[in-house]
Coordinates of C-alpha atoms in Angstrom, one line a residue:
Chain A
X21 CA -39.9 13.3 -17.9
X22 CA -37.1 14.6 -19.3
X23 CA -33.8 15.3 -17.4
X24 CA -31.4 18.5 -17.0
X25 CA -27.9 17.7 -17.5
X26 CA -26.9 17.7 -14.0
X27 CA -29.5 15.6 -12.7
X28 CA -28.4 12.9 -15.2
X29 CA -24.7 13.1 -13.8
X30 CA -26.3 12.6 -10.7
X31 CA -28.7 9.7 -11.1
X32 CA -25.9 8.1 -13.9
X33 CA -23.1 8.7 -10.8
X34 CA -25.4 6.5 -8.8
X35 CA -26.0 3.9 -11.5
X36 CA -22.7 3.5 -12.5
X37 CA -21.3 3.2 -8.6
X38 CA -24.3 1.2 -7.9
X39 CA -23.4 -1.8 -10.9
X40 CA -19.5 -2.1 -10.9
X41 CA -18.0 -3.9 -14.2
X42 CA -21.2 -4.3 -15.8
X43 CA -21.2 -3.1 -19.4
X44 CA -24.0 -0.6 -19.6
X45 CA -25.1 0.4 -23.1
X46 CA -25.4 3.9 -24.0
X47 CA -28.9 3.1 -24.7
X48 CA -30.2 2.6 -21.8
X49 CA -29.4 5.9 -20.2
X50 CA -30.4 7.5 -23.8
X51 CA -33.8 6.1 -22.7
X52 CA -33.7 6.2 -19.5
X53 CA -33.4 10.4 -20.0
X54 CA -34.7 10.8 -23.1
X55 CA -31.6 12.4 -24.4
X56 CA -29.9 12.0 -27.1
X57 CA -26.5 9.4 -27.3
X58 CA -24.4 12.4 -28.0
X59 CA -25.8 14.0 -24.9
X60 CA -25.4 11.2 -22.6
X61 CA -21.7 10.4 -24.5
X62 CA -20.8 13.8 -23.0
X63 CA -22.0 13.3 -20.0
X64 CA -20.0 10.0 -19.5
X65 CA -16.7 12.1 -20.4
X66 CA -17.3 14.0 -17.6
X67 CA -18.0 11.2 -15.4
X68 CA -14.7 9.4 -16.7
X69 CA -12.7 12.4 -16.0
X70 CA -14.0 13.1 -12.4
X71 CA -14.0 9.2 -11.7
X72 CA -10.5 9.0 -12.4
X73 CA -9.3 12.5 -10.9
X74 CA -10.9 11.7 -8.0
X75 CA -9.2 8.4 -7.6
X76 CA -13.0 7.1 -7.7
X77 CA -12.3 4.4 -10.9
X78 CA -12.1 3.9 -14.2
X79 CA -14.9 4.2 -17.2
X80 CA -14.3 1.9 -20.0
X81 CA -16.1 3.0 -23.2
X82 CA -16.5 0.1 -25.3
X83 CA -17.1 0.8 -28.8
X84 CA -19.5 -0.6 -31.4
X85 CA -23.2 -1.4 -31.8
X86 CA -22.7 -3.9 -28.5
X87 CA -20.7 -1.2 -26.7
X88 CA -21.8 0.7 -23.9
X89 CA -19.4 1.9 -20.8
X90 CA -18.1 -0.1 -17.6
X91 CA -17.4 1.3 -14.4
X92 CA -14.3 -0.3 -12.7
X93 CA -13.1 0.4 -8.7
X94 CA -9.5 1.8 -8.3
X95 CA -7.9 3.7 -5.6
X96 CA -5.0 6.1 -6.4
X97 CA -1.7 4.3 -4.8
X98 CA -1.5 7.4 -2.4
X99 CA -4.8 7.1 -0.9
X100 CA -4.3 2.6 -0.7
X101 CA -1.0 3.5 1.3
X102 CA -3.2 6.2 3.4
X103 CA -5.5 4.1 4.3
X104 CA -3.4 1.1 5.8
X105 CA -1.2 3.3 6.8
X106 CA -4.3 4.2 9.2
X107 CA -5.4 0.6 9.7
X108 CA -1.9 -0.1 10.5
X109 CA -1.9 2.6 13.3
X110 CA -5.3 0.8 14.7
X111 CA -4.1 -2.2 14.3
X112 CA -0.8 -1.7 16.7
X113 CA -2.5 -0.6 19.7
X114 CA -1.3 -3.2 22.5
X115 CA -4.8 -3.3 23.9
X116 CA -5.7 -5.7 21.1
X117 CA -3.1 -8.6 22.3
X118 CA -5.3 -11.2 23.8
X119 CA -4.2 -14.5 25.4
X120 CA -2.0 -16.5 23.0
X121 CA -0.5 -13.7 21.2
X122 CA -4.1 -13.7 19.2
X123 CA -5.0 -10.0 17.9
X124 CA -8.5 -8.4 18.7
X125 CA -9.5 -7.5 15.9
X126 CA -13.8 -7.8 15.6
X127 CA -14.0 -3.7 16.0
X128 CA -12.0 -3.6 12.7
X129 CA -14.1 -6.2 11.0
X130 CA -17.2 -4.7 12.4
X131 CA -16.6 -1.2 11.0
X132 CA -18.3 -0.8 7.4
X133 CA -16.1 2.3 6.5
X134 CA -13.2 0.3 6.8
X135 CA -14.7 -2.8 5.4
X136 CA -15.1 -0.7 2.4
X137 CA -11.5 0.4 1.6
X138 CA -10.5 -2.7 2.2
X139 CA -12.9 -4.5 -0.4
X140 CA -11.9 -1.2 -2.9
X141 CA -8.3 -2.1 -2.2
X142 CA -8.3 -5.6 -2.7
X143 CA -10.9 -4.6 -5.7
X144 CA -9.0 -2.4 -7.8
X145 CA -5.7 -5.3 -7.5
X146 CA -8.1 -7.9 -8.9
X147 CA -10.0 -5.3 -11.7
X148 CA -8.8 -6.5 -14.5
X149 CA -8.8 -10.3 -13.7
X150 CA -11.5 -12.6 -14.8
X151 CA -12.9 -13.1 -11.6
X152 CA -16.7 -15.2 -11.6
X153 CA -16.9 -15.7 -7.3
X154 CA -15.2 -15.1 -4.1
X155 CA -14.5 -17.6 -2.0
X156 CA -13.9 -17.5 1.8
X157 CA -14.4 -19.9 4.9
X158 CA -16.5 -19.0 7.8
X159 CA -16.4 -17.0 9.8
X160 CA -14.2 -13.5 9.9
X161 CA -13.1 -13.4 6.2
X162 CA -16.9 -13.1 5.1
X163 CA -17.2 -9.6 5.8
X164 CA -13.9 -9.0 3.6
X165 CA -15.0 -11.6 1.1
X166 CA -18.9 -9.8 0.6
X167 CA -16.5 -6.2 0.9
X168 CA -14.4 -7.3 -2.1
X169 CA -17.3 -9.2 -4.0
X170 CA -20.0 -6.1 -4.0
X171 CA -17.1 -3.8 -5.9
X172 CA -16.6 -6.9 -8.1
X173 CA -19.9 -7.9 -8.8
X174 CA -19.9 -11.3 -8.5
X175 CA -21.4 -14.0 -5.8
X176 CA -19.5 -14.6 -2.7
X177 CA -19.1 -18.8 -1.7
X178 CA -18.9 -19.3 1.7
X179 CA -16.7 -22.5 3.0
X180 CA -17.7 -24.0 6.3
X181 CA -16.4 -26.6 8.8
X182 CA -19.0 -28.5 9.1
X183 CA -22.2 -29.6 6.7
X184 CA -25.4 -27.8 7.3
X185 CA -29.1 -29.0 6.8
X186 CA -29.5 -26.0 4.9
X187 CA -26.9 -26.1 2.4
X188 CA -28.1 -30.0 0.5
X189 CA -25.6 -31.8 -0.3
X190 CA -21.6 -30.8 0.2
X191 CA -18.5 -31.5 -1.3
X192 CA -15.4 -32.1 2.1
X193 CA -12.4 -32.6 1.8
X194 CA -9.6 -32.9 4.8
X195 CA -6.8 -30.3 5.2
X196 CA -3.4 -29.9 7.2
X197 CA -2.9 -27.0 9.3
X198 CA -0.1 -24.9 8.5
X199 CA 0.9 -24.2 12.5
X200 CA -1.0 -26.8 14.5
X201 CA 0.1 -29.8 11.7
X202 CA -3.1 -30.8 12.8
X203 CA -6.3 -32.6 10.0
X204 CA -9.2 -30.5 9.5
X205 CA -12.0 -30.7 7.1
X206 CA -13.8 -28.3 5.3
X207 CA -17.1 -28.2 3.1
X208 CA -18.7 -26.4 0.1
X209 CA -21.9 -27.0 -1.0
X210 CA -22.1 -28.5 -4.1
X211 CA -24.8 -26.0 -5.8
X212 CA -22.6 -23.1 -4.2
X213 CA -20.1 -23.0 -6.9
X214 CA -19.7 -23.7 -10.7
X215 CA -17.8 -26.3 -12.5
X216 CA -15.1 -24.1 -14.2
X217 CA -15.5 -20.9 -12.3
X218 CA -12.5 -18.4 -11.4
X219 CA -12.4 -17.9 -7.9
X220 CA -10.7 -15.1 -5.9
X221 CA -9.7 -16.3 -2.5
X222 CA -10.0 -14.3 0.7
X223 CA -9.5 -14.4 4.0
X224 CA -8.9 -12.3 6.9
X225 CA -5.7 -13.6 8.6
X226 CA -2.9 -15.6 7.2
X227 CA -0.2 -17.6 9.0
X228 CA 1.4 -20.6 7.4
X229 CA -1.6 -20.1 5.1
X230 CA -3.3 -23.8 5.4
X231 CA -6.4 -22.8 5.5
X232 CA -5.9 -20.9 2.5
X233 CA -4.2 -24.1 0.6
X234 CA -7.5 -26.2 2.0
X235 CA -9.7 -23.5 -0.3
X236 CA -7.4 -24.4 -3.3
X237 CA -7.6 -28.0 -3.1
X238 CA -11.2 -27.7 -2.7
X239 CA -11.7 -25.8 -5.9
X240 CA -9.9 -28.8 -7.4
X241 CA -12.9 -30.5 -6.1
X242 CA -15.5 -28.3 -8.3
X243 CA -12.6 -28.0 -11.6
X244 CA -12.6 -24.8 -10.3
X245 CA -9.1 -22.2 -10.6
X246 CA -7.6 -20.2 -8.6
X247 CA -7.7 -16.4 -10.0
X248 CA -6.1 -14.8 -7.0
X249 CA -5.2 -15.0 -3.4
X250 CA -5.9 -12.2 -0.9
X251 CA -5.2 -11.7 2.7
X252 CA -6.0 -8.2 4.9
X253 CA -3.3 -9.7 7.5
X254 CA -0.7 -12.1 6.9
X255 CA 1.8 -13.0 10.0
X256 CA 5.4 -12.9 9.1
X257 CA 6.0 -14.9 12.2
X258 CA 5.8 -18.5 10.1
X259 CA 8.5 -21.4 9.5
X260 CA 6.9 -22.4 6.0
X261 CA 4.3 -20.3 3.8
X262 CA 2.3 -23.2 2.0
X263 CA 1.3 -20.3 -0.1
X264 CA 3.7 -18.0 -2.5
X265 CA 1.3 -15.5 -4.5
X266 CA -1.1 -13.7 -2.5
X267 CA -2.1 -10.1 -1.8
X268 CA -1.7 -9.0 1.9
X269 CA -2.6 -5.2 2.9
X270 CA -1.2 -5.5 6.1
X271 CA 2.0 -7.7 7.5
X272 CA 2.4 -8.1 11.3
X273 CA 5.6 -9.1 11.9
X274 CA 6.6 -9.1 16.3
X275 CA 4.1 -9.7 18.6
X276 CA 5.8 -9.0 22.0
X277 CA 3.4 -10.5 24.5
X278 CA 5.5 -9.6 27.5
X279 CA 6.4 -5.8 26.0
X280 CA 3.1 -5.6 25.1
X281 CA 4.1 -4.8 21.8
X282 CA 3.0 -5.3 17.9
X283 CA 4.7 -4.6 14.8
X284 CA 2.2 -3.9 12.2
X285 CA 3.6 -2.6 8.9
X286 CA 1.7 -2.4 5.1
X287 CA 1.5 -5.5 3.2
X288 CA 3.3 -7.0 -0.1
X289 CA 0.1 -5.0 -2.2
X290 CA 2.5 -2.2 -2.2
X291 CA 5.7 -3.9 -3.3
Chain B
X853 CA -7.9 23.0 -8.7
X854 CA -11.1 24.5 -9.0
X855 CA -13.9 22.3 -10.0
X856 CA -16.8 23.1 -12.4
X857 CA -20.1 22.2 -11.0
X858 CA -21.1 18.9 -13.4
X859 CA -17.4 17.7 -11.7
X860 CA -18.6 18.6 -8.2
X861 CA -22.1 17.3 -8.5
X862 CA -20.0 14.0 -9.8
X863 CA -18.0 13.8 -6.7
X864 CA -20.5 15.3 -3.9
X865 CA -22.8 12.4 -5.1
X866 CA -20.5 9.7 -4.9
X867 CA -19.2 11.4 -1.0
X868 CA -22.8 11.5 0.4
X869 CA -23.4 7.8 -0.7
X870 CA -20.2 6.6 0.8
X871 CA -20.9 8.5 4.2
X872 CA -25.0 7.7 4.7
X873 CA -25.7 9.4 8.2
X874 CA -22.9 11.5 8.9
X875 CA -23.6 15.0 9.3
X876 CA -21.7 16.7 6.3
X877 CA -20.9 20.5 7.0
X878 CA -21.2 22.8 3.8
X879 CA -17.4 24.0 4.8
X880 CA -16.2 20.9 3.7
X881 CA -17.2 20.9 0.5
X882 CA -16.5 24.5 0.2
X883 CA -12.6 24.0 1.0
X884 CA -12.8 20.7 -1.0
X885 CA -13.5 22.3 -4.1
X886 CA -12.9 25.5 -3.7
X887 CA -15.9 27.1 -4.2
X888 CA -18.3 29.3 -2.2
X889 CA -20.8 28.2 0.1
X890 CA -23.7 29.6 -2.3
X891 CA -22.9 27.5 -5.1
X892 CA -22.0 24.2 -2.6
X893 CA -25.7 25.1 -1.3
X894 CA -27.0 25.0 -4.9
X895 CA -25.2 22.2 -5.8
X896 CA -26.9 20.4 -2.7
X897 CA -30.0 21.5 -3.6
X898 CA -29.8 19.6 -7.3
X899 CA -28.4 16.3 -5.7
X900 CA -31.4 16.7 -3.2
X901 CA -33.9 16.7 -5.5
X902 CA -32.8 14.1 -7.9
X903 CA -32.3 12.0 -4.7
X904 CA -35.8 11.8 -4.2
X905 CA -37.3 11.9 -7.0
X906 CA -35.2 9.0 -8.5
X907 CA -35.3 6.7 -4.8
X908 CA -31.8 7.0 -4.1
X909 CA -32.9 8.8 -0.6
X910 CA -33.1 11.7 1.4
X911 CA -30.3 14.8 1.6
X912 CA -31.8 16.7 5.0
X913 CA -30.2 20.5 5.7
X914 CA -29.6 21.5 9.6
X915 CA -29.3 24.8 9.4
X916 CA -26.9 26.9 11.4
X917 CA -23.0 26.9 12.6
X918 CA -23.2 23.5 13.4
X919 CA -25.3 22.3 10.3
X920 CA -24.8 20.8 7.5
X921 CA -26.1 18.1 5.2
X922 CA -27.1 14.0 6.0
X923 CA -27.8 11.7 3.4
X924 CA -29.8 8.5 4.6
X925 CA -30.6 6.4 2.0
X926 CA -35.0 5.6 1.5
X927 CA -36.2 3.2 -1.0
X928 CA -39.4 4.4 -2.7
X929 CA -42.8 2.0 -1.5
X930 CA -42.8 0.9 -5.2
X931 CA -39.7 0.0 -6.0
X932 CA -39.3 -1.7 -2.7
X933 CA -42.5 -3.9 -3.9
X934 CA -41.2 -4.4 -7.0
X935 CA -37.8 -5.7 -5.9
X936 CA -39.4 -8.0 -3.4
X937 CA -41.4 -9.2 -5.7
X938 CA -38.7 -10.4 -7.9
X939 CA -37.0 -11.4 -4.5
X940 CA -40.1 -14.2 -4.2
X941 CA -40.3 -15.1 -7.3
X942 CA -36.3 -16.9 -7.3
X943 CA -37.4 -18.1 -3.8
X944 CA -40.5 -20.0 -4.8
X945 CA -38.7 -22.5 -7.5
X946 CA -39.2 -25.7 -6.5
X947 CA -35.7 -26.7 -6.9
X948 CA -34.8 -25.0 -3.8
X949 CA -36.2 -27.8 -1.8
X950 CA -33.9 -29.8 0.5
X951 CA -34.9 -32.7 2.6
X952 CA -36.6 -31.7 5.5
X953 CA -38.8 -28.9 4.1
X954 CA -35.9 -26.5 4.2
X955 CA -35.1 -24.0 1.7
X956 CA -31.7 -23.2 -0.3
X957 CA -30.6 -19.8 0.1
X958 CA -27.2 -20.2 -0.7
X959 CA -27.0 -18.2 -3.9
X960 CA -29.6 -15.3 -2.7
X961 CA -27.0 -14.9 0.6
X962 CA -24.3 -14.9 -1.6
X963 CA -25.4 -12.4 -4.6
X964 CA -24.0 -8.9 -3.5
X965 CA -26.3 -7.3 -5.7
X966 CA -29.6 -8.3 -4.0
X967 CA -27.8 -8.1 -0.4
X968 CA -27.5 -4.6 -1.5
X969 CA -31.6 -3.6 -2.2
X970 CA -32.4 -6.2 1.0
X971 CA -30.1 -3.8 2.8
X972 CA -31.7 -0.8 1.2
X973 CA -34.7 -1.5 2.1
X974 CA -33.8 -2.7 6.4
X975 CA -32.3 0.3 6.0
X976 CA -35.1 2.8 4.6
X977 CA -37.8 1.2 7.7
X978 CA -35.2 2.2 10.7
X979 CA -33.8 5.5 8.4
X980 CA -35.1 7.1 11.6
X981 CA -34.1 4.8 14.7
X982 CA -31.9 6.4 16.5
X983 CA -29.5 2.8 16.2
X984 CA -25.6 2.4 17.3
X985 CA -25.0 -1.1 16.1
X986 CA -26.9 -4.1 13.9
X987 CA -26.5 -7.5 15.9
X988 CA -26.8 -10.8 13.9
X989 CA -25.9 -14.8 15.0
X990 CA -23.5 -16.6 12.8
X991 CA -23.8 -17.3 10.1
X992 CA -26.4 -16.7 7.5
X993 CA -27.0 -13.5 8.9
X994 CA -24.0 -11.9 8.9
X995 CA -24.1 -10.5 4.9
X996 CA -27.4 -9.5 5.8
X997 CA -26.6 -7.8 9.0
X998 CA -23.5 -5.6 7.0
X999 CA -25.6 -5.0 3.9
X1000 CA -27.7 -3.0 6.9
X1001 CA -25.0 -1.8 8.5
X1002 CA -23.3 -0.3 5.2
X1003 CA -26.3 2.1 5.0
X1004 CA -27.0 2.7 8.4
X1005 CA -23.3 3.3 8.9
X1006 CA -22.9 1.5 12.4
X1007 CA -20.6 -1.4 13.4
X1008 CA -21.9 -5.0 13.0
X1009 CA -21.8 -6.8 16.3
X1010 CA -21.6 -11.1 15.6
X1011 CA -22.9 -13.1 18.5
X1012 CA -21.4 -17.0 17.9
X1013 CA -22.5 -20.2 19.1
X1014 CA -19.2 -21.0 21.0
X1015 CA -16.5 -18.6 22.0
X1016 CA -13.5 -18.2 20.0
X1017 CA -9.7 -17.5 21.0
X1018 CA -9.6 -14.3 19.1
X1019 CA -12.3 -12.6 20.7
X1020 CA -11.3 -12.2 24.7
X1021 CA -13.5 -13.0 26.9
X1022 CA -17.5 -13.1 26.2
X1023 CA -20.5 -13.4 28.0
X1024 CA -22.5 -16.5 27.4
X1025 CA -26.1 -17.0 27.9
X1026 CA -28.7 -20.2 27.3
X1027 CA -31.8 -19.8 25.5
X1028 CA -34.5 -22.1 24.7
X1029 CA -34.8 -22.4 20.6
X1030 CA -38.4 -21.7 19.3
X1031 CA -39.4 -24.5 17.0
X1032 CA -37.2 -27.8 18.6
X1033 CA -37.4 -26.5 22.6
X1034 CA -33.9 -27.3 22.8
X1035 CA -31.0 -25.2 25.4
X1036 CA -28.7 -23.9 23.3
X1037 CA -26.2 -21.2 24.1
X1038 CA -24.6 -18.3 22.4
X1039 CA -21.9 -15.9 22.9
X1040 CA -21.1 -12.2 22.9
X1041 CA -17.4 -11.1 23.1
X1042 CA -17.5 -8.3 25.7
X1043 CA -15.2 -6.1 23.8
X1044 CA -18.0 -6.0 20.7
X1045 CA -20.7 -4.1 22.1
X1046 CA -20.3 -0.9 24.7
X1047 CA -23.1 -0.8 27.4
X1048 CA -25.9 1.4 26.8
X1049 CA -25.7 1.0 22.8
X1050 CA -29.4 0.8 20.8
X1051 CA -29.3 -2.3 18.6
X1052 CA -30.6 -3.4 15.3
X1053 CA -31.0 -7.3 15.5
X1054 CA -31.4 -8.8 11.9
X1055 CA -31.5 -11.9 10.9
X1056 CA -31.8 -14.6 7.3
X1057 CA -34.9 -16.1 8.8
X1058 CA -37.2 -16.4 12.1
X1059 CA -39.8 -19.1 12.8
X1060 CA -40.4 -19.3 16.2
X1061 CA -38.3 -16.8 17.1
X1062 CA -36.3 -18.4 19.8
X1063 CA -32.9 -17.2 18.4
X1064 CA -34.2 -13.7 18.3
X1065 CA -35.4 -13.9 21.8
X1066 CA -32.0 -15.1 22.4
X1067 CA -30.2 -12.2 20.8
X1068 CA -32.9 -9.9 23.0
X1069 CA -31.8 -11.7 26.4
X1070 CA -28.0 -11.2 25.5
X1071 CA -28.4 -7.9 24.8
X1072 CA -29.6 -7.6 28.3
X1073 CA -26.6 -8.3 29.4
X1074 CA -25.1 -5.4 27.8
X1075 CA -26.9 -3.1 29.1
X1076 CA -28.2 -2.2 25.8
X1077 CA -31.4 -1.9 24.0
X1078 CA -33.4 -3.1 21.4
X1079 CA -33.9 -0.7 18.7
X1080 CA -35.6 -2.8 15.9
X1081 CA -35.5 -6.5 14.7
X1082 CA -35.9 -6.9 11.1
X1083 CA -35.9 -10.5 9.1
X1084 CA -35.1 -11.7 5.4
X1085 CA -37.7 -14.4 5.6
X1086 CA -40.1 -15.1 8.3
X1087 CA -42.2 -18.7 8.0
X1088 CA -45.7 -18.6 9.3
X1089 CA -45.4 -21.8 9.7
X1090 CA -45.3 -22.4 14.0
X1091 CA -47.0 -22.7 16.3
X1092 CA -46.2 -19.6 18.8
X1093 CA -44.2 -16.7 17.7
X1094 CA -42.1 -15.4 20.6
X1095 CA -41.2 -12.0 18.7
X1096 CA -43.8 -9.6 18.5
X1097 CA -42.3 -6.1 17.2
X1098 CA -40.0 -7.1 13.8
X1099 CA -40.4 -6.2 10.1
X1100 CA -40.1 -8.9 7.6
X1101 CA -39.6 -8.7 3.3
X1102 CA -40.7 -12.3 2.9
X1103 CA -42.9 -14.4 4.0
X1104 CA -43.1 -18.4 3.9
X1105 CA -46.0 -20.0 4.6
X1106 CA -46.7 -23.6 3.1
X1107 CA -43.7 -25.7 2.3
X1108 CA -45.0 -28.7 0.7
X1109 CA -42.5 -31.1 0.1
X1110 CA -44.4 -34.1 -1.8
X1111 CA -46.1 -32.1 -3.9
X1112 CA -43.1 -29.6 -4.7
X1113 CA -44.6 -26.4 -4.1
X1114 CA -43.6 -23.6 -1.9
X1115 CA -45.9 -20.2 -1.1
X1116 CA -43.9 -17.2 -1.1
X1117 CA -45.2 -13.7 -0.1
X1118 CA -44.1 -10.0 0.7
X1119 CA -43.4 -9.4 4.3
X1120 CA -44.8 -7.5 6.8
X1121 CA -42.6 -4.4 5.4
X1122 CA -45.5 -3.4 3.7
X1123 CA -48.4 -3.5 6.2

């Protein structure tokens, strides 16, 4: 069946959106339409150009017989600072403050629509690093960490606390705490995770940022490097950051149990 | 700016699939780009009908003041098939066998891109359901459970197994798990899930049932209801199911561990 033009922008919108940094070959949508390469070659410029007006992403053409085009995730700088300037005005509601000085904050991990500008934000910093996993620990930063991985395309490695049956065998290693100063262990399951793989770490919350330093000695552990560090909240409110370069979206800074009060302002993604 | 129509079609499609379910009126395309509400409606009607003739989904029109157009997203019978079909094959390798009879899963929980179909295809089977939130138990269903929720657009509610500082105060309940007959309890913040809500429970796997049942009993407490239960994997292999009413994509029914072998099938989805 052959295909009008604007069905093909349609169906190769959907594609493209639906396999992020995967080189497709011109080929394949040649066939796929039965159309020729020069057709479908036009039809990708107009897909570029929207994608890019649009603050959608960018389409890489590779040249060449093993060419073909790859779609990358990027938000326009305005519309990143739009949307946490809205998280940020969710986030500073005093109704969240919970016992401890702790932030309620499951609603806002819940929420898919959010979950997905913040995995296009944290996305289009990493877009052009080489990036084979993300890595979180259970259990709030897997949302983020599956948020982050579906625009990058790659598998999501989930640490835990303790062992499970399910898992075989694990890798653990023992951690300090940043705040409490207290040991903690952590575990990866050995068939999880590559020898040699670049691994994006993410998390929902940092303070000191042990848990964070635990995940990089355990990719020690599997000869595995760090290719970037990123956090949706980091806590200013620290005597010693165990970790220097990271990605935060949003930086709260007071939290005024007695005034009821939270200072939540955009993170160091903007600086 | 004005926008031509292969431009519009471009960024209509890419809107509708990141807002499944919402009721889109024709106005806001129309300011968006500028254009009259005759060629938005033509525009719609293209995007329509290369949505379901390639499987992307359904674009429904409610007519009037008020109206405008929903996308939901509906996998085609064949392709669902044909995905789960792949989906059995990678679960029946041998190699996935762990001591105990249970299976590795790791790397199909952790792929975003097969989340993404599994999700498409919960998704298609409760397009319908009239469904406020998905509900899943930490912690193998939670990708699962937002891989749902993504397409049903609805917040993903995570009941946990003890209660957590961060989450104010829960409600607890004990159940009695399926396969072991064991007391075990689990825990609902009471901020996560507003009384009266209609709930999709999903879960990685059910034998028994019991942690279903569970979920069912807590969301008693709510005040809420069960809209749906749907499963990755169910295993035929117990005794007495507790759960009647639930759609699986896979089913497991002979694990043999000495002889290495492990029968993998397509769920009740397709009954």
């Amino acid at each position: 069946m052959k295909f009008r033009r604007s069905e093909r922008l349609i169906d190769m919108t959907n594609y493209l959106l639906e396999h992020p940094r995967e080189l497709v070959p011109l080929t394949y949508f040649a066939e796929k339409y039965e159309s020729a390469k020069s057709s479908i070659s036009e039809d990708l410029g107009i897909i570029k150009e929207t994608f890019e007006q649009r603050g959608i992403g960018i389409l890489q053409t590779v040249p060449g017989a093993a060419g073909g085009v790859r779609f990358s995730v990027n938000v326009h700088q305005e519309e990143a600072i739009r949307l946490i300037h809205d998280l940020c005005s969710i986030m500073e509601s005093p109704d969240r403050l919970l016992p401890g000085g702790y932030l309620y904050m499951n609603d806002i991990l819940g929420n898919p629509a959010i979950l997905k500008n913040v995995g296009r934000i944290i996305a289009s910093a990493f877009a052009k690093a080489e990036i084979d996993a993300v890595m979180t620990v259970a259990t709030k930063g897997i949302p983020i960490a599956y948020a982050v991985a579906g625009f990058l395309n790659v598998p999501v490695v989930i640490v835990r606390r303790d062992p499970k049956v399910t898992e075989g065998s694990t890798v653990s290693i023992n951690y300090v705490s940043g705040s409490s100063k207290r040991i903690q262990t952590m575990v990866l399951s050995k068939r999880s995770l590559s020898e040699g793989s670049r691994v994006l770490i993410v998390d929902d919350f940092m303070k000191a940022g042990g848990t964070i330093n635990g995940m990089v000695d355990l990719l020690q552990e599997f000869n595995a490097a760090v290719a970037g560090i990123a956090v949706l909240v980091e806590s200013v409110d620290t005597e010693e950051r165990l970790v220097d370069d990271y990605v935060s979206l949003v930086r709260l800074s007071n939290v005024d149990l007695k005034d009821k009060k939270i200072d939540v302002s955009q993170g160091n993604y903007f600086n």
